[in-house]
PDB file of C-alpha atoms in Angstrom:
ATOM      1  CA  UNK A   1       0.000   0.000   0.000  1.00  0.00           C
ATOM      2  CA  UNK A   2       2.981   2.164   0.644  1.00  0.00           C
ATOM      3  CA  UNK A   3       4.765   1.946  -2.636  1.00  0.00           C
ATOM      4  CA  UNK A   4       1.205   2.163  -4.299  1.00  0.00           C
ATOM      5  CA  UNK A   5       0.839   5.955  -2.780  1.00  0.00           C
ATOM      6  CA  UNK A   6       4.441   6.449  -2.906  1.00  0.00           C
ATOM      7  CA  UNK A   7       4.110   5.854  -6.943  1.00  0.00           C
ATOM      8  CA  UNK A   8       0.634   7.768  -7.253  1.00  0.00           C
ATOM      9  CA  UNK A   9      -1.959   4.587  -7.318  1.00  0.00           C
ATOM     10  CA  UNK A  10      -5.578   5.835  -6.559  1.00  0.00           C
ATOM     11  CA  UNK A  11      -7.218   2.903  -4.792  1.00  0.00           C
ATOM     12  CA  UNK A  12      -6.618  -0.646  -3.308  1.00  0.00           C
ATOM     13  CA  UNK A  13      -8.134  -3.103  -1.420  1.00  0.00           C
ATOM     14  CA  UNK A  14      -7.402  -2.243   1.756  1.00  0.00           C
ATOM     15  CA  UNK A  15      -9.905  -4.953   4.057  1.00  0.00           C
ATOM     16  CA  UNK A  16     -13.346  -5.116   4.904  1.00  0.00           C
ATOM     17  CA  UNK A  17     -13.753  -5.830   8.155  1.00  0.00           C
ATOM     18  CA  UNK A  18     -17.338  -7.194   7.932  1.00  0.00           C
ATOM     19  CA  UNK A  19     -18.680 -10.138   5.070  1.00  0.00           C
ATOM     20  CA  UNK A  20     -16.410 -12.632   3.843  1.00  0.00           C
ATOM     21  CA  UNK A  21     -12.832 -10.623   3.569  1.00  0.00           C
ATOM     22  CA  UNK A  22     -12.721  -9.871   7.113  1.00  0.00           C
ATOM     23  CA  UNK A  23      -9.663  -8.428   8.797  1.00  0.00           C
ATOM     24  CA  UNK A  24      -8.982  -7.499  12.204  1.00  0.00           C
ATOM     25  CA  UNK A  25     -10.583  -3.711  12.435  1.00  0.00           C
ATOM     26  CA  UNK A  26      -7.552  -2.150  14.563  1.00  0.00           C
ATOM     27  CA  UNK A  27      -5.297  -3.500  11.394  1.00  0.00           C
ATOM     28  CA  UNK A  28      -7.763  -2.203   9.038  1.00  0.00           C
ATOM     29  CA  UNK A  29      -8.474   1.267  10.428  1.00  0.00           C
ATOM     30  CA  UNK A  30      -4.720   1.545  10.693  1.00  0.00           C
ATOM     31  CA  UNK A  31      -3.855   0.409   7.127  1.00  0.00           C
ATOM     32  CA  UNK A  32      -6.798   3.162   5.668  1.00  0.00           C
ATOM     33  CA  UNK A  33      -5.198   5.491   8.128  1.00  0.00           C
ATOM     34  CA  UNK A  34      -2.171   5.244   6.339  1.00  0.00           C
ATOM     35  CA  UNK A  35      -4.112   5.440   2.625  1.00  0.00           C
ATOM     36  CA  UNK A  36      -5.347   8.544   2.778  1.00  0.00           C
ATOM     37  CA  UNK A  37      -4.143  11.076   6.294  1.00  0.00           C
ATOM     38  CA  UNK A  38      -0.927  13.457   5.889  1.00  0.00           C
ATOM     39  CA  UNK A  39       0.767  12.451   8.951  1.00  0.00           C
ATOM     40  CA  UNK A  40       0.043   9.044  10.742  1.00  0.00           C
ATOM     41  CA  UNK A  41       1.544   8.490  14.398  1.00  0.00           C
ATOM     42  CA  UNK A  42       3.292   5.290  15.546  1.00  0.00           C
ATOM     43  CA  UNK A  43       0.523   2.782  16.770  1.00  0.00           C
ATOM     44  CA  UNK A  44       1.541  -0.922  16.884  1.00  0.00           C
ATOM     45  CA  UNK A  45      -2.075  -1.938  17.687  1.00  0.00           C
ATOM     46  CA  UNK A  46      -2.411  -0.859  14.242  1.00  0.00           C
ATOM     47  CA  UNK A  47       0.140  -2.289  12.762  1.00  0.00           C
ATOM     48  CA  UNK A  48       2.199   1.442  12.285  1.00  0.00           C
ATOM     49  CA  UNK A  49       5.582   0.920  14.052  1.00  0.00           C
ATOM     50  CA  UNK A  50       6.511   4.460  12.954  1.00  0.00           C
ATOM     51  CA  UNK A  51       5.459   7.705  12.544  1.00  0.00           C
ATOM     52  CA  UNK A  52       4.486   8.293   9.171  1.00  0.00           C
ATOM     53  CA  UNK A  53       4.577  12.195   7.534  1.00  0.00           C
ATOM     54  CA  UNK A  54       3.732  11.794   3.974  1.00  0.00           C
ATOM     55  CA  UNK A  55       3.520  15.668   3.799  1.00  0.00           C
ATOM     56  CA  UNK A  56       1.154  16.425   0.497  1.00  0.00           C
ATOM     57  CA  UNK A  57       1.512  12.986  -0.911  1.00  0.00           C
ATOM     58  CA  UNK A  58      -1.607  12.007  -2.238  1.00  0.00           C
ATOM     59  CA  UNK A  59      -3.800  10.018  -0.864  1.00  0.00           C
ATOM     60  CA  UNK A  60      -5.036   6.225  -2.260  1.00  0.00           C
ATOM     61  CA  UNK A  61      -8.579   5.732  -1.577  1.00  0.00           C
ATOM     62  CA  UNK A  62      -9.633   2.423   0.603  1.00  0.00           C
ATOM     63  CA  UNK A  63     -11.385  -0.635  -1.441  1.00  0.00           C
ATOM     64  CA  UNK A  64     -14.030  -2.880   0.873  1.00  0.00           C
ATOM     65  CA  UNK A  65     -15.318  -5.925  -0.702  1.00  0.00           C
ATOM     66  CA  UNK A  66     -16.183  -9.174  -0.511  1.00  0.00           C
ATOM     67  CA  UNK A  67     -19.840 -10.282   0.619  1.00  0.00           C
ATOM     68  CA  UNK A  68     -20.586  -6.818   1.641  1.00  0.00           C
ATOM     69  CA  UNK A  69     -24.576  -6.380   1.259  1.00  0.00           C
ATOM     70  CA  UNK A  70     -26.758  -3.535   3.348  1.00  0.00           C
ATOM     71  CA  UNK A  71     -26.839  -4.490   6.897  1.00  0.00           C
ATOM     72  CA  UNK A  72     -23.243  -4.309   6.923  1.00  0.00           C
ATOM     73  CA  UNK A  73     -23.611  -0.651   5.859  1.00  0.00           C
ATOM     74  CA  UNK A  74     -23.313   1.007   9.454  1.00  0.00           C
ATOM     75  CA  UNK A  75     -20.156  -0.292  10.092  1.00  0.00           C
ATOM     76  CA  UNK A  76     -18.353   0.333   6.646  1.00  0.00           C
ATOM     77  CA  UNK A  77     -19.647   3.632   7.022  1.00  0.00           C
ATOM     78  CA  UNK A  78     -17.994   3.628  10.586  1.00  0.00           C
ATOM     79  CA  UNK A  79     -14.997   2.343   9.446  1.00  0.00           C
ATOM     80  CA  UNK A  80     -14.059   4.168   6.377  1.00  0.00           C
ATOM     81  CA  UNK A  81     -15.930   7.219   5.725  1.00  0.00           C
ATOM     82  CA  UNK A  82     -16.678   8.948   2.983  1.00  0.00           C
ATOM     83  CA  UNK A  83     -13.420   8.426   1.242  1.00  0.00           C
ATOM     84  CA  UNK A  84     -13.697   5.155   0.123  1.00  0.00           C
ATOM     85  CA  UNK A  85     -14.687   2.722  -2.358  1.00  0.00           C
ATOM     86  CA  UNK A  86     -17.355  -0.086  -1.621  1.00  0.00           C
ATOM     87  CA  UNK A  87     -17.542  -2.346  -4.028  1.00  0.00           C
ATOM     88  CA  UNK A  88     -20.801  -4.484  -3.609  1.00  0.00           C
ATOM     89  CA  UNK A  89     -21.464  -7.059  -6.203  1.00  0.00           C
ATOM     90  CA  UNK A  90     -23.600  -9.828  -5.213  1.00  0.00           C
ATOM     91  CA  UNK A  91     -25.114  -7.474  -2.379  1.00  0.00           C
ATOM     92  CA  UNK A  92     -26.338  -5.911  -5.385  1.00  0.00           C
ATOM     93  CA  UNK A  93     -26.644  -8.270  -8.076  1.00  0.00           C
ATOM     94  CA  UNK A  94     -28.050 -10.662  -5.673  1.00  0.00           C
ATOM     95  CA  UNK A  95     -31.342  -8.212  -5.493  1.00  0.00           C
ATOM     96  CA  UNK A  96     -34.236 -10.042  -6.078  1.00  0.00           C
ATOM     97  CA  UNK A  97     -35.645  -7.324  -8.185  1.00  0.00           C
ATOM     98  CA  UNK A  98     -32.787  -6.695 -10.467  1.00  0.00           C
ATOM     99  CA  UNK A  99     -29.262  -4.511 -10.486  1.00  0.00           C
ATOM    100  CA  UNK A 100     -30.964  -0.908 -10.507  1.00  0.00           C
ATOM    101  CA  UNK A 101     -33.351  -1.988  -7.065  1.00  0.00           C
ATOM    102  CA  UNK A 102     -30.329  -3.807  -5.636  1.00  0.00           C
ATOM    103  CA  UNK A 103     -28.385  -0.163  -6.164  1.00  0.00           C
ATOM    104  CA  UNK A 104     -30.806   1.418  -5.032  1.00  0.00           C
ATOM    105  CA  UNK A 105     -31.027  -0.169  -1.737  1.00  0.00           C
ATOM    106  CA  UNK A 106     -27.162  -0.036  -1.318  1.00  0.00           C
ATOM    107  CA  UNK A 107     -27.316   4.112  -2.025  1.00  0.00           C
ATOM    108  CA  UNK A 108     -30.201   4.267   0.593  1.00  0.00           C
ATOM    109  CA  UNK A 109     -28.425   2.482   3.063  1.00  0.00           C
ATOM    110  CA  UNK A 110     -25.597   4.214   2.392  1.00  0.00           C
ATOM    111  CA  UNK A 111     -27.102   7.867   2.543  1.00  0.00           C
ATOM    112  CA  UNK A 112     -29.086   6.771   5.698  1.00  0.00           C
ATOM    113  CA  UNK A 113     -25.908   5.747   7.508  1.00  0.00           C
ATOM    114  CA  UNK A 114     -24.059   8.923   6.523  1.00  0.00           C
ATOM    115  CA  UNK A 115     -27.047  10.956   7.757  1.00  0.00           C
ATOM    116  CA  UNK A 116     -26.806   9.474  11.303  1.00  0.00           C
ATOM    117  CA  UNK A 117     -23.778   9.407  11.617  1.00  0.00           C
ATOM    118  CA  UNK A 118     -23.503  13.421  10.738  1.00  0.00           C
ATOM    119  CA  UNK A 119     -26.332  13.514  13.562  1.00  0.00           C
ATOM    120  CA  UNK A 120     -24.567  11.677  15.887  1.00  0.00           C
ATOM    121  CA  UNK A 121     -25.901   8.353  16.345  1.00  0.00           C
ATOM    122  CA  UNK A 122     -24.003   5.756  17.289  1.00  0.00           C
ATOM    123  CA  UNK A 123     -23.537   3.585  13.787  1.00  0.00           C
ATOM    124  CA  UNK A 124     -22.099   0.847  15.921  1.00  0.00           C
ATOM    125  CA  UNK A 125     -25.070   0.518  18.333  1.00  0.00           C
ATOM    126  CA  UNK A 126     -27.922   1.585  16.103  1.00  0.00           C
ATOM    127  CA  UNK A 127     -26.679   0.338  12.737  1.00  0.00           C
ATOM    128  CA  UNK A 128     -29.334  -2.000  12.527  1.00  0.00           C
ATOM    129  CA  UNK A 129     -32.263  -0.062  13.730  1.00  0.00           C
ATOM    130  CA  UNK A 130     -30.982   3.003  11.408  1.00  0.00           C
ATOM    131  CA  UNK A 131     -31.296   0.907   8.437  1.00  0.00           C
ATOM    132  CA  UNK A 132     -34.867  -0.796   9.683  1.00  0.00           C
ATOM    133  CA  UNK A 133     -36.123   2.518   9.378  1.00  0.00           C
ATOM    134  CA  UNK A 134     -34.904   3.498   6.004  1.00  0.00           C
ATOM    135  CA  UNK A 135     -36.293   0.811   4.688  1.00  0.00           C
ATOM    136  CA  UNK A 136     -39.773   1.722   5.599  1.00  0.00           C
ATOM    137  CA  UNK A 137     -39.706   4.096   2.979  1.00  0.00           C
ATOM    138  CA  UNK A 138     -37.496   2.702   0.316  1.00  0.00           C
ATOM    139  CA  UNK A 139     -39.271  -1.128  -0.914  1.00  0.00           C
ATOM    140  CA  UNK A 140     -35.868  -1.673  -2.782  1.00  0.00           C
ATOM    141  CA  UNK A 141     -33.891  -1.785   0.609  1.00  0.00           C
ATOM    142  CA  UNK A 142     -36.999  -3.853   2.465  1.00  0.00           C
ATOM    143  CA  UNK A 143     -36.115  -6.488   0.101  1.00  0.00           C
ATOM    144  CA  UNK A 144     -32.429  -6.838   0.187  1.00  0.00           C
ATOM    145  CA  UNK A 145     -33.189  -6.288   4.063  1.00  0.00           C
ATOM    146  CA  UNK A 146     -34.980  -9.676   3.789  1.00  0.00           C
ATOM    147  CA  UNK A 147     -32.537 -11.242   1.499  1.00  0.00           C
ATOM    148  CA  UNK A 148     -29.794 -10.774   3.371  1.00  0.00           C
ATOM    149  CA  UNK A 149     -30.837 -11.417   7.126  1.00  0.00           C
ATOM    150  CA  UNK A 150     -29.738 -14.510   7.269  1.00  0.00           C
ATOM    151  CA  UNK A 151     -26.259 -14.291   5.628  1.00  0.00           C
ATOM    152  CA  UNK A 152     -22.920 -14.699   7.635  1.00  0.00           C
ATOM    153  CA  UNK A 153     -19.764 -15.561   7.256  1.00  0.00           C
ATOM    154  CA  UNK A 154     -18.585 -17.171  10.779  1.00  0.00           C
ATOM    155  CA  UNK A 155     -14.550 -18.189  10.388  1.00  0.00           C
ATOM    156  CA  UNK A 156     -10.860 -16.871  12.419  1.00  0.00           C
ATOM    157  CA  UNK A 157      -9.354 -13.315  10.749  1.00  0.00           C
ATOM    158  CA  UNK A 158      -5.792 -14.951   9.196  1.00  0.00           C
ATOM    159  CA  UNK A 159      -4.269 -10.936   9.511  1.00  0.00           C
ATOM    160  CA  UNK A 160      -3.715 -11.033  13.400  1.00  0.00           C
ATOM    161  CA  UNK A 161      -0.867  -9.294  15.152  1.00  0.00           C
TER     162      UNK A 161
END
């Protein structure tokens, strides 16, 4: 990730945290730390062993993927912001509408989580309850609500410190 900002890349796949790439968050939050801030401190729990200026560099924007799909919204808007790139392809294609509804329910989910987090909810606490009540007025993100409930990916994270 380094030499791909040091040699002016724009994005990578920098973990997920939640579906079926999962990572350990501190890792994660420190590896998208060093993607895109000016000046990252020395945080081993992070995996940084060293203070980090990168001045005016820029940045490389953050890739999540891998059986992503909207209840897992809350938290990759937690983790990585509004910087980032999430790349959901069967939590869209897997719509059982279509592509466009499946997008649909993503960008709702998406601008729902954004809103209460800029309101100052708690993503992490009332994730799921933020997106139960977008989808009482969006039928696309109902749906995928429905498809989806029952999906998880239960296995160890293989990038431990």
């Amino acid at each position: 990730a380094k030499a791909l900002r040091l040699s002016g890349g724009d994005h990578i796949h920098s973990g997920t945290v939640v579906g079926k790439l999962e990572g350990e968050r501190d890792i994660t939050l420190g590896f998208v730390d060093l993607l895109r801030d000016d000046f990252v401190e020395k945080d081993r729990s992070r995996g940084i062993y060293f203070t980090q200026d990168w001045v005016s560099l820029p940045g490389v924007l953050p890739v999540a993927s891998g059986g992503i799909h909207v209840w897992h919204m809350p938290a990759l808007t937690e983790i990585f912001g509004d910087d980032s790139v999430l790349q959901f392809g069967g939590g869209t294609l897997g719509h059982p509408w279509g592509n466009a509804p499946g997008a649909v329910a993503n960008r709702v989910a998406l601008e729902a989580c954004v809103q209460a987090r800029n309101e100052g909810r708690d993503l992490a606490s009332e994730g799921n309850q933020i997106i139960r009540e977008a989808s009482k007025w969006s039928p696309e993100l109902a749906a995928a609500c429905e498809v989806w409930k029952e999906i998880k990916f239960e296995f160890q994270a293989m990038d431990t410190i």
